XYZ file of C-alpha atoms in Angstrom:
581
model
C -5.848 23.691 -28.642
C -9.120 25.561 -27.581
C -8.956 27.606 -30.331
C -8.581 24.460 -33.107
C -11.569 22.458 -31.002
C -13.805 25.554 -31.588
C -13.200 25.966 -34.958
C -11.568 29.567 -34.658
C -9.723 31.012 -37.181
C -6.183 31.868 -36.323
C -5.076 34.336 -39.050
C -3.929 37.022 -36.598
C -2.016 39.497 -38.738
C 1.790 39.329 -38.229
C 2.752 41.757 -34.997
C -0.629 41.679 -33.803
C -1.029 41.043 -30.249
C -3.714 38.838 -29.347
C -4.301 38.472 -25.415
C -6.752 35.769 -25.450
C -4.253 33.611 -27.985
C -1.405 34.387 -25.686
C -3.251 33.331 -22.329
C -4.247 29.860 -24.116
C -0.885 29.745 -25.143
C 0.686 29.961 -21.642
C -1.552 27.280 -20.857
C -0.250 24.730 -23.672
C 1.188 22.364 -21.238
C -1.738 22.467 -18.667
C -3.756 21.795 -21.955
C -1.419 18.866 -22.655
C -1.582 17.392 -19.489
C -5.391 17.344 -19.684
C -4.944 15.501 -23.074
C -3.125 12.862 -21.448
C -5.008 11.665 -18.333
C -8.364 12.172 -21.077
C -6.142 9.299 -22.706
C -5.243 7.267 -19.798
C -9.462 7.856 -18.620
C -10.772 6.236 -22.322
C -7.931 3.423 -22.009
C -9.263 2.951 -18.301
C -13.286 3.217 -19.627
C -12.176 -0.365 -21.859
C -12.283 -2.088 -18.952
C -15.817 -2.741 -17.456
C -16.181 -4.329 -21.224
C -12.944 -6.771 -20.497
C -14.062 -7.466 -17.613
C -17.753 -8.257 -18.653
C -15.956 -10.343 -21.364
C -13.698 -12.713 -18.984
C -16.953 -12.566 -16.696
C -18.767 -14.191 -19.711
C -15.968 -16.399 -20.893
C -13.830 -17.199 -18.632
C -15.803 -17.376 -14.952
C -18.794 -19.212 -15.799
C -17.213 -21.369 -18.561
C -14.621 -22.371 -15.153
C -16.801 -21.781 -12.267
C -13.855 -19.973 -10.202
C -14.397 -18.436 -7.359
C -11.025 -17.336 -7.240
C -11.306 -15.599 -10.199
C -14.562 -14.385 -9.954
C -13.162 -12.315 -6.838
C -9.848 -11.367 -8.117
C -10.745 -9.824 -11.224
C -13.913 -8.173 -9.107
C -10.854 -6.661 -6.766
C -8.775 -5.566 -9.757
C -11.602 -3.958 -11.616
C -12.905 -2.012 -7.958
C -8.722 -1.134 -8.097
C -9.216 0.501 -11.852
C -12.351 1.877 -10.538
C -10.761 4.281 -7.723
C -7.859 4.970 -9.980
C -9.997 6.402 -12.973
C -11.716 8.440 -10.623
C -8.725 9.675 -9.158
C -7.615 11.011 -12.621
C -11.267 12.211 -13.635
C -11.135 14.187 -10.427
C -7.440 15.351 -11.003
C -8.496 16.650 -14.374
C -11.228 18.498 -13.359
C -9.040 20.315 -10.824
C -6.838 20.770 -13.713
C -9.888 22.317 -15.952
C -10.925 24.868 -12.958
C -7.134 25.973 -12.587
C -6.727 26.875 -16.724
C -10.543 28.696 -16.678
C -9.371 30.543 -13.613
C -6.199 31.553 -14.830
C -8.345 32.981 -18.546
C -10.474 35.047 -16.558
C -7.655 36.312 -13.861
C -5.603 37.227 -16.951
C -8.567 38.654 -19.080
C -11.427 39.879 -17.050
C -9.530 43.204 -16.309
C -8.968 43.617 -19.617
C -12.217 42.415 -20.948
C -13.676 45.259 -18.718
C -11.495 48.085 -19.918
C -12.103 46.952 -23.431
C -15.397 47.058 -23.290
C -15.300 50.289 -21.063
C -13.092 52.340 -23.944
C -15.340 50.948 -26.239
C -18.129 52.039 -24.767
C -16.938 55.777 -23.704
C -16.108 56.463 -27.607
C -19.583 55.823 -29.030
C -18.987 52.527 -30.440
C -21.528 49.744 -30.591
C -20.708 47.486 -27.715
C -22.826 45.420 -25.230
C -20.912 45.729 -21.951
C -23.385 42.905 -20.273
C -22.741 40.462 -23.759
C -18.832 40.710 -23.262
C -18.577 39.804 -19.509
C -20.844 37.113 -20.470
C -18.332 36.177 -23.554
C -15.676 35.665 -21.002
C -17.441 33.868 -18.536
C -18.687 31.488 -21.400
C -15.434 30.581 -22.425
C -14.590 29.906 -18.644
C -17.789 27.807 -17.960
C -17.053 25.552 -21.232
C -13.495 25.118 -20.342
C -14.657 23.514 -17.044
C -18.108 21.553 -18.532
C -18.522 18.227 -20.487
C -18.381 20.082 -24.266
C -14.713 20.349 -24.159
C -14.584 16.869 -22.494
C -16.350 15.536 -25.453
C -14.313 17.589 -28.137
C -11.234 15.987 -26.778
C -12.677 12.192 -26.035
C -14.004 12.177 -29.540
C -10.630 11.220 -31.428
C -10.927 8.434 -28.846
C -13.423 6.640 -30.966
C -10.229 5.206 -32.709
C -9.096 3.146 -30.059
C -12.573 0.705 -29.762
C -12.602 0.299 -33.420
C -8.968 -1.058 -32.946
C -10.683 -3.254 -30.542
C -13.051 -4.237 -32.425
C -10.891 -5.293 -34.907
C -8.929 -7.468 -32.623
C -12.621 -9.049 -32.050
C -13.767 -9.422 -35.566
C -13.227 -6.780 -38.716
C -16.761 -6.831 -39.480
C -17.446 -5.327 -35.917
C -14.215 -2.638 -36.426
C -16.283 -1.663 -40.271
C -19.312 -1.139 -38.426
C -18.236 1.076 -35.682
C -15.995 3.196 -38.227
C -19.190 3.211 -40.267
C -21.532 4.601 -37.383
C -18.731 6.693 -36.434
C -18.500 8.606 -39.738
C -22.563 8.466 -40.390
C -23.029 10.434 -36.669
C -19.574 12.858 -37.711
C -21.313 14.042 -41.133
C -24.465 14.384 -38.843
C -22.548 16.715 -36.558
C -21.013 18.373 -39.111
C -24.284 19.036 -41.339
C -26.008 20.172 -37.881
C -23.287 22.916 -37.313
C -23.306 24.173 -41.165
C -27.195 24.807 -40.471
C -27.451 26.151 -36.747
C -23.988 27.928 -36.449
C -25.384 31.396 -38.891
C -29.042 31.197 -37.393
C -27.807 31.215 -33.750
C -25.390 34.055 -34.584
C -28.025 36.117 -35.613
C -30.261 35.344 -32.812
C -27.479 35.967 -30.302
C -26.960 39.435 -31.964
C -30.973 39.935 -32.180
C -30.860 39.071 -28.309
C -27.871 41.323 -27.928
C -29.402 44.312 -29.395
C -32.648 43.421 -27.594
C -30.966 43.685 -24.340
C -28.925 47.124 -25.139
C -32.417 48.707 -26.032
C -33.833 47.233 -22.882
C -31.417 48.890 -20.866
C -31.334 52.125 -22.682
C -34.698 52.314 -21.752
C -34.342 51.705 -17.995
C -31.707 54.466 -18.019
C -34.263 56.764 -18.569
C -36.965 55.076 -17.064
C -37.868 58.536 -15.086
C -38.360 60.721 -18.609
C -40.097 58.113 -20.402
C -43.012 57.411 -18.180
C -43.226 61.609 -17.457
C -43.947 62.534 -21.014
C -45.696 58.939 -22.064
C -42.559 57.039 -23.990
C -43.032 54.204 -21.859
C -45.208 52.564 -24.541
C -43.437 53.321 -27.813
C -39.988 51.967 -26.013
C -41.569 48.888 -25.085
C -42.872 48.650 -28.935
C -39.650 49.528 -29.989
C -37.983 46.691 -27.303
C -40.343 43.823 -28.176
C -39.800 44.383 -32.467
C -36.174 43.621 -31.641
C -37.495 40.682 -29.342
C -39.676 39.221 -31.506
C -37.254 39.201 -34.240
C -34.703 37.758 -31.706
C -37.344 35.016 -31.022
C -37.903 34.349 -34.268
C -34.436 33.823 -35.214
C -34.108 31.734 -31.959
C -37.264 29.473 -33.473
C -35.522 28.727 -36.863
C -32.366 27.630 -35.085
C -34.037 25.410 -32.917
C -36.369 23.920 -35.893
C -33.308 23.581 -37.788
C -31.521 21.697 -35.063
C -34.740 19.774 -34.609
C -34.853 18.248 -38.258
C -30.831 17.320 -37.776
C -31.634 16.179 -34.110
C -34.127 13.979 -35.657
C -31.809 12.069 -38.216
C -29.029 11.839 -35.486
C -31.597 10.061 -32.635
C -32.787 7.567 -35.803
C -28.884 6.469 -35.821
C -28.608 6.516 -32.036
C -30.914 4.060 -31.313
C -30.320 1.988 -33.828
C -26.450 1.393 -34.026
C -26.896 -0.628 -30.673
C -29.255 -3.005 -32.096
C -27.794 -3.446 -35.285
C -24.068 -3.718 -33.646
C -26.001 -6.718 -31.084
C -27.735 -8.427 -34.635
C -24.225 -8.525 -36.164
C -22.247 -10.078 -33.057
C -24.845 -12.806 -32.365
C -24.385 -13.204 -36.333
C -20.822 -13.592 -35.785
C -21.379 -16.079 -32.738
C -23.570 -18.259 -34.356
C -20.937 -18.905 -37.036
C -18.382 -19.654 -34.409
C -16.233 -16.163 -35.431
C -16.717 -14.904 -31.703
C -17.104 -15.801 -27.978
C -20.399 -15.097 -26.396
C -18.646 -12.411 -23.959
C -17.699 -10.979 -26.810
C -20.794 -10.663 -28.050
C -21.696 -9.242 -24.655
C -18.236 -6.440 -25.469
C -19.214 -5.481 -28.872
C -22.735 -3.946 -27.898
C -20.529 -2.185 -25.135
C -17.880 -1.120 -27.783
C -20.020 0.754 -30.409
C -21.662 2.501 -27.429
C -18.218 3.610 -25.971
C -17.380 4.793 -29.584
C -20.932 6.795 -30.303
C -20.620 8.234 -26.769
C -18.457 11.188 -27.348
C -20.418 12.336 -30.563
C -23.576 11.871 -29.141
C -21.894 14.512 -26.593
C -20.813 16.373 -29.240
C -24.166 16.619 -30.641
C -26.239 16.950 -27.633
C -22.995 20.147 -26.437
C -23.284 21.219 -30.107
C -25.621 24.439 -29.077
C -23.315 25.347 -26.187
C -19.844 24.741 -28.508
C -21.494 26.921 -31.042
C -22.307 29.654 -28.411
C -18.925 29.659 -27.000
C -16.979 29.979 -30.675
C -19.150 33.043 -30.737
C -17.848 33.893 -27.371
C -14.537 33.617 -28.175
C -14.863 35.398 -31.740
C -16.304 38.663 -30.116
C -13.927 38.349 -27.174
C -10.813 38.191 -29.424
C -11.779 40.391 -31.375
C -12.479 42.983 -28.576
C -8.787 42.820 -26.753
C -7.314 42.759 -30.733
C -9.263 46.148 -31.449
C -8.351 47.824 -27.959
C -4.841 46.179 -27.724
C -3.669 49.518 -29.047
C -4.576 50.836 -25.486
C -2.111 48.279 -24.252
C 1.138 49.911 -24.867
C 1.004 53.368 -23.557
C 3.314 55.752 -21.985
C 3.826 56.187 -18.546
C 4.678 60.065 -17.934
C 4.565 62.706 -15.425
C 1.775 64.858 -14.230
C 0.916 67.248 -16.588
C 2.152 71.017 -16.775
C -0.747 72.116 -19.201
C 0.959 73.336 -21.801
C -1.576 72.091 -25.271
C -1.181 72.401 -28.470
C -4.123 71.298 -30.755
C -3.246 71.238 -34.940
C -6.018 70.552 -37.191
C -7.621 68.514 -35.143
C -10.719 66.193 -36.733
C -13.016 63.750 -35.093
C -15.732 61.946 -36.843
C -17.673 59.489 -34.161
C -18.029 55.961 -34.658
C -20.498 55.034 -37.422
C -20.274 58.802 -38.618
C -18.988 59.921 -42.302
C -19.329 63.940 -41.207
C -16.769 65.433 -38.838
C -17.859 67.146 -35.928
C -14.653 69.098 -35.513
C -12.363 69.967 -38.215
C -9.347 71.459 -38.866
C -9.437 72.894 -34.716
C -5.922 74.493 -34.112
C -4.839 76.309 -30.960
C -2.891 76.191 -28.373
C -2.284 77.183 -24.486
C 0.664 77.366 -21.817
C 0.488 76.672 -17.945
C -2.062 79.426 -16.334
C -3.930 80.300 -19.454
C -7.782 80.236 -19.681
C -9.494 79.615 -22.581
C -13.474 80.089 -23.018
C -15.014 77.834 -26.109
C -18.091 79.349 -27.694
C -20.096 78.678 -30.167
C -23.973 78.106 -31.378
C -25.989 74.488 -30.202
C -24.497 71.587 -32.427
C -21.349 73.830 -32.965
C -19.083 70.818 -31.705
C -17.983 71.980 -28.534
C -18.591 68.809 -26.234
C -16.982 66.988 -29.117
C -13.908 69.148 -28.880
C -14.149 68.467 -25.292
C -14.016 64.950 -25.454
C -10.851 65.023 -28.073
C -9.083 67.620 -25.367
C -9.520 64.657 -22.476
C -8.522 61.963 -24.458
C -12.342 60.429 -24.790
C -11.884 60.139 -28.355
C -8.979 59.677 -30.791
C -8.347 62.350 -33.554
C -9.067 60.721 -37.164
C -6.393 63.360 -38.003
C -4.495 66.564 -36.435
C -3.165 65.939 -32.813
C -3.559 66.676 -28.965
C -0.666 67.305 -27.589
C -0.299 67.956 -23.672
C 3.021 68.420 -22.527
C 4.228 67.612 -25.966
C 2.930 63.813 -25.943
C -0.257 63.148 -27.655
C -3.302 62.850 -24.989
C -3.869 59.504 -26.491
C -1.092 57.591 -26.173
C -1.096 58.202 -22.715
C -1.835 55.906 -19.683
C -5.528 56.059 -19.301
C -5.604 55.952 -15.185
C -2.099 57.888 -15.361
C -3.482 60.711 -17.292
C -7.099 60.547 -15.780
C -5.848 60.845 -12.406
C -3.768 64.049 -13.367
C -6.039 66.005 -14.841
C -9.977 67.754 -14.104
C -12.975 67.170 -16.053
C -16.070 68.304 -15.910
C -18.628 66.603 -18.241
C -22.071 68.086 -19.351
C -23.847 64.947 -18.573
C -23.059 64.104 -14.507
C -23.426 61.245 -12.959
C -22.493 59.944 -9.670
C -21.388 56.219 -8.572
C -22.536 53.872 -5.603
C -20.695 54.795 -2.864
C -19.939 58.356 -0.687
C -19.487 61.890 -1.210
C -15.652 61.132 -0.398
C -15.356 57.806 -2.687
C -16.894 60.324 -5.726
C -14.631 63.487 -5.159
C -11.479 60.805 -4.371
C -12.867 59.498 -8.137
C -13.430 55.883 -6.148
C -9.578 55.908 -5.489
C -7.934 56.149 -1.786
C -9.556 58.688 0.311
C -7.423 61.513 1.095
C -9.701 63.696 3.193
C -7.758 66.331 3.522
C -7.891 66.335 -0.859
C -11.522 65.991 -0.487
C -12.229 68.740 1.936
C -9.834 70.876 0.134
C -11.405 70.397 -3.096
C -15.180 70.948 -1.815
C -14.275 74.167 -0.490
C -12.816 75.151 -3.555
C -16.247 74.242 -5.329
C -18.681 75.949 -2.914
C -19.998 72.498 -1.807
C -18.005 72.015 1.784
C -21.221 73.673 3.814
C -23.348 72.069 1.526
C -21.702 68.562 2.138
C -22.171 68.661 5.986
C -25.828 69.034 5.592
C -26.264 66.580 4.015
C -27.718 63.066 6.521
C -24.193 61.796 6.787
C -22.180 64.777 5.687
C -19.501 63.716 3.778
C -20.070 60.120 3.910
C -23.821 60.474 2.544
C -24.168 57.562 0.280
C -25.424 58.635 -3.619
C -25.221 56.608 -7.002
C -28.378 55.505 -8.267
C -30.336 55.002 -4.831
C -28.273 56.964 -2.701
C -28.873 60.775 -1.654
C -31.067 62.660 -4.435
C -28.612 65.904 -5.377
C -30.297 69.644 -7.361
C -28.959 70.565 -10.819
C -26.755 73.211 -8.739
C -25.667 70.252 -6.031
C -24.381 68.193 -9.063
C -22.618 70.676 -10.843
C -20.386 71.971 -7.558
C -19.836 67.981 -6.937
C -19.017 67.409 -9.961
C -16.172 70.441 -10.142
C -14.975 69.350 -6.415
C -14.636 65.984 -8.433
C -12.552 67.472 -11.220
C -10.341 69.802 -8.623
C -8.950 66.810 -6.413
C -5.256 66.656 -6.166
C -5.438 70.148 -7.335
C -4.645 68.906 -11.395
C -2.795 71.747 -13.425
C -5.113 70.999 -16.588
C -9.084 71.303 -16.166
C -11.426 70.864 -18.623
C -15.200 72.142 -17.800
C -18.013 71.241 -20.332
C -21.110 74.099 -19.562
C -19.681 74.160 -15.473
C -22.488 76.819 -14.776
C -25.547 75.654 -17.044
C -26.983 74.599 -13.653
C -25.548 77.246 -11.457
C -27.450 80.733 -9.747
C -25.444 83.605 -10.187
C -24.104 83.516 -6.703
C -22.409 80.075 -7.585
C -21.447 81.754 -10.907
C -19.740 84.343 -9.452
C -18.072 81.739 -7.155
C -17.294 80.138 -10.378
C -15.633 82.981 -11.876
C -13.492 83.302 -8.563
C -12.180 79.619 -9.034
C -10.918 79.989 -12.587
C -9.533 82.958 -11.751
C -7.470 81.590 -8.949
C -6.655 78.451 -10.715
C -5.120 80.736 -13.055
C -3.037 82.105 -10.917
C -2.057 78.718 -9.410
C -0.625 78.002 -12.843
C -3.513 75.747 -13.783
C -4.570 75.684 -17.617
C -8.055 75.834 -17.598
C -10.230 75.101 -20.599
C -14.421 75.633 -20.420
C -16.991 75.552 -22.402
C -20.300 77.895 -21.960
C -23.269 79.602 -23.557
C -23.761 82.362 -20.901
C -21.196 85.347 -21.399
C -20.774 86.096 -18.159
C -18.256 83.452 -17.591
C -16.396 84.935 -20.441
C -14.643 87.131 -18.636
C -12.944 84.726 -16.512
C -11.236 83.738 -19.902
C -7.807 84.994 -21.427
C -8.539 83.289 -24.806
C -11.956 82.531 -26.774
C -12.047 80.148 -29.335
C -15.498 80.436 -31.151
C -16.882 77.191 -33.244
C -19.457 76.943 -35.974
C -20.563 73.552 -37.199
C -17.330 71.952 -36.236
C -15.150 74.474 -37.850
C -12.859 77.164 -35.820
C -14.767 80.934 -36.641
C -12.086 82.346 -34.363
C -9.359 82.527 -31.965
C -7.607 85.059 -30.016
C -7.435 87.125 -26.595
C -10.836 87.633 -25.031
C -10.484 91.883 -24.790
C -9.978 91.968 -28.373
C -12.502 89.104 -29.638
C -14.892 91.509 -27.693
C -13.581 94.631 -29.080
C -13.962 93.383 -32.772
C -17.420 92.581 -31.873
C -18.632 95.632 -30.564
C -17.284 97.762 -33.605
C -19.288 95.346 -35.711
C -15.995 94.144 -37.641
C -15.063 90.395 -37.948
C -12.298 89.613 -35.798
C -8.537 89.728 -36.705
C -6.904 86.380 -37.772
C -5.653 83.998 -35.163
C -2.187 84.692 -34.049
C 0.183 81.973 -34.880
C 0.201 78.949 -32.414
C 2.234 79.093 -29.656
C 5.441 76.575 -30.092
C 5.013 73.259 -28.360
């Protein structure tokens, strides 16, 4: 029903899930049931016009008392009943927008989140707002006037039953004000879409900015990302201007009829009266009537900005959990041994045409190391993102345990294994909630895996030891500090397979060497640990090295004789075979 008032198209292809279709859907009888007292409130809002009628014709024609009071009770009696229902049906409204956003806002996030975390375009701050659109309308007066506006049939019956002429007219205002509507959405609907992307993109640049407020105002950006930020505004405003000019001229055309279908309706009854066709209350009933049938599209037109925004809405929102619903369906499995297998593996990011990786191939069993090397822009942090599950392959696989890293469980898998990205950051809350990834604190996990990164004596210096606040305005951390956090984060619940993207490019040699100690003992805990590094030192830790170049795999093989090869001045020897899944 939502979907048909907003104009959405519903050519879902066959099999597809669609979670915002299917939510609506499990609301069809609340939806129905929300149609019906709507028709019970228009067939209750006829009768202040009957009884203005019988007041006219029937009262003071008689002069009764009696009646004058008992259609006053009866009317007072209508009165408390059709507010009963109005309230009952707003009740009814919260309960279905409640139950969208119980059933969607978890899923909006995680959309949105994916979306974000693989490079794609996405405004995280638009789609919560998407969703909460769609709730707000399905609780104001635009979908109340949507669903009244088929109403309009019903007083033009009545009319009828007055005098044909008046039933003509009111179909005839009805239709003018309809083809209004309808010519006001063909001409707003494209100009606010582009101005709600303009303000979209104006807002993502805004907040890039802000994320690196600190860098920009150091080395004087602050003024060329404020240019940068108001050219998208301005054209945002722009866009904004033409809509509402637009809207203005149609606005214009639709007020002319407004005002005068009252008047005109009035000239035509006292017409009608003064031939003796009608009764002066019913004079009195028709100005009432083409009012009561104008009313909902005057709603519609003065809602029309808000039912345009929400079809956008509901577009992008659909279109999100249709796009991600391939996230929906994944295995649960056990925690991982580490045994990988990678075969000619490519990833090309969103809005790319070049792969970063391609053709990768290797693989690793439970307590092997493996060192990736390569020049700057060689594609290792891409490669590291494909080994976590970040990103999807555009062709080859990932295979952990046999089962490709992306079709597992996202919170499954992510609980199970380490990671260690190049770019750190740290969320509101403790040193505990970060290490325990914001999950249930386990301190003995958390202790356990500080020591293990060097940060344990570190951590009780800090104000509050290990429930010093950080995130954004929380405890300031070093390079070093954030590095040994950030492995502590990737070593709780002691996972068997790590991933470390440049774990020392912050580190003294001291923590190095500490470094070297860890991998070296999560080695021989049967942990398959995979890092990447531009300082050779670390190297040695390794059992394999896999060297990239421009995305491509130079090399792959045991560290001793990668190094061996290299010393004599000889390329190295081909890659053994991959080691069977």
């Amino acid at each position: 029903m939502l979907r048909k008032a907003l104009g959405v198209p519903t050519n879902t292809q066959v099999g597809q899930k669609n979670p915002l279709r299917e939510v609506l859907h499990e609301c069809k009888k609340a939806f129905w049931l929300t149609g019906i007292l709507t028709f019970v409130v228009e067939v209750l809002s006829i009768s202040p016009i009957m009884y203005m009628m019988n007041m006219y014709d029937r009262v003071m024609s008689s002069r009764s008392g009696v009646t004058l009071v008992s259609l006053t009770v009866l009317i007072l009696g209508l009165y408390v009943f059709w507010s009963a229902l109005e309230w009952l049906r707003t009740r009814l409204m919260v309960r279905i927008s409640m139950r969208v956003d119980w059933d969607l806002a978890s899923a909006t996030f995680d959309a949105a989140f994916r979306r974000y975390a693989g490079r794609k375009k996405v405004d995280v701050h638009q789609v919560l707002g998407d969703l909460l659109q769609v709730r707000q309308f399905l609780t104001g007066q635009s979908i109340l006037a949507l669903m009244s506006a088929p109403f309009a049939v019903m007083f033009i019956i009545i009319g009828a039953l007055f005098h044909p002429y008046l039933a003509i007219f009111i179909l005839v205002a009805s239709v003018l004000l309809l083809v209004v509507s309808y010519m006001t959405q063909r001409v707003t609907t494209p100009l606010l879409r582009e101005a709600n992307d303009a303000k979209a993109d104006s807002n993502r640049i805004a907040a890039q900015s802000l994320q690196h407020a600190e860098s920009a105002l150091a080395l004087g950006m602050h003024t060329h990302m404020r240019r940068r930020w108001y050219q998208r505004h301005q054209g945002y405003l722009g866009m904004q201007a033409h809509a509402s000019e637009a809207a203005g001229v149609m606005g214009g055309a639709s007020g002319f009829l407004q005002k005068a279908f009252p008047s005109l309706q009035m000239a035509l009854a006292i017409y009608l009266a003064i031939d003796g066709l009608i009764t002066g209350g019913m004079v009195m009933a028709a100005t009432f009537l083409i009012s009561k049938a104008v009313a909902p599209i005057q709603k519609l037109l003065g809602s029309w900005g808000e039912i345009t925004t929400t079809r956008q809405s509901f577009e992008r929102l659909e279109k999100l959990l249709i796009e991600d619903d391939v996230h929906q369906d994944r295995l649960l499995m056990p925690a991982p041994k580490g045994r990988l297998l990678v075969e000619h593996v490519v990833a090309v990011p969103a809005g790319a045409k070049k792969p970063v990786i391609d053709g990768v191939n290797f693989s690793m069993m439970p307590g092997e190391v493996t060192a990736i090397v390569g020049p700057s822009a060689a594609g290792k942090s891409s490669l590291v993102r494909l080994l976590v599950g970040i990103w999807a392959p555009a062709a080859g696989s990932v295979r952990l345990d046999g089962v490709s890293v992306s079709d597992w469980i996202r919170d499954d898998l992510g609980s199970q294994i380490g990671y260690v990205p190049q770019d750190i950051a740290f969320f509101e809350g403790s040193v505990s909630d970060n290490i325990a990834r914001l999950g249930d604190v386990d301190a003995d996990k958390v202790v356990m895996a500080a020591k293990l990164a060097g940060m344990h004596d570190t951590i009780l210096s800090f104000p509050s030891g290990y429930e010093t606040q950080l995130g954004e305005n929380g405890h300031a951390l070093t390079g070093g500090q954030r590095q040994r956090m950030a492995i502590a984060r990737a070593l709780y619940g002691t996972p068997k397979y790590i991933v470390m993207d440049e774990p020392n490019a912050a580190l003294d040699d001291a923590s190095e060497r500490q470094l070297m100690v860890l991998i070296r003992a999560l080695k021989n805990s049967g942990a398959s640990v995979l890092f990447t590094t531009h300082r050779p030192n670390l190297i040695s830790a390794a059992d394999n090295l896999l060297v990239l170049s421009n995305g491509k795999q130079v090399a792959y093989g045991p560290v001793a004789a990668m190094l061996a090869s290299v010393r004599q001045d000889a390329p190295p020897a081909a890659p053994p075979q991959a080691l069977a899944a």
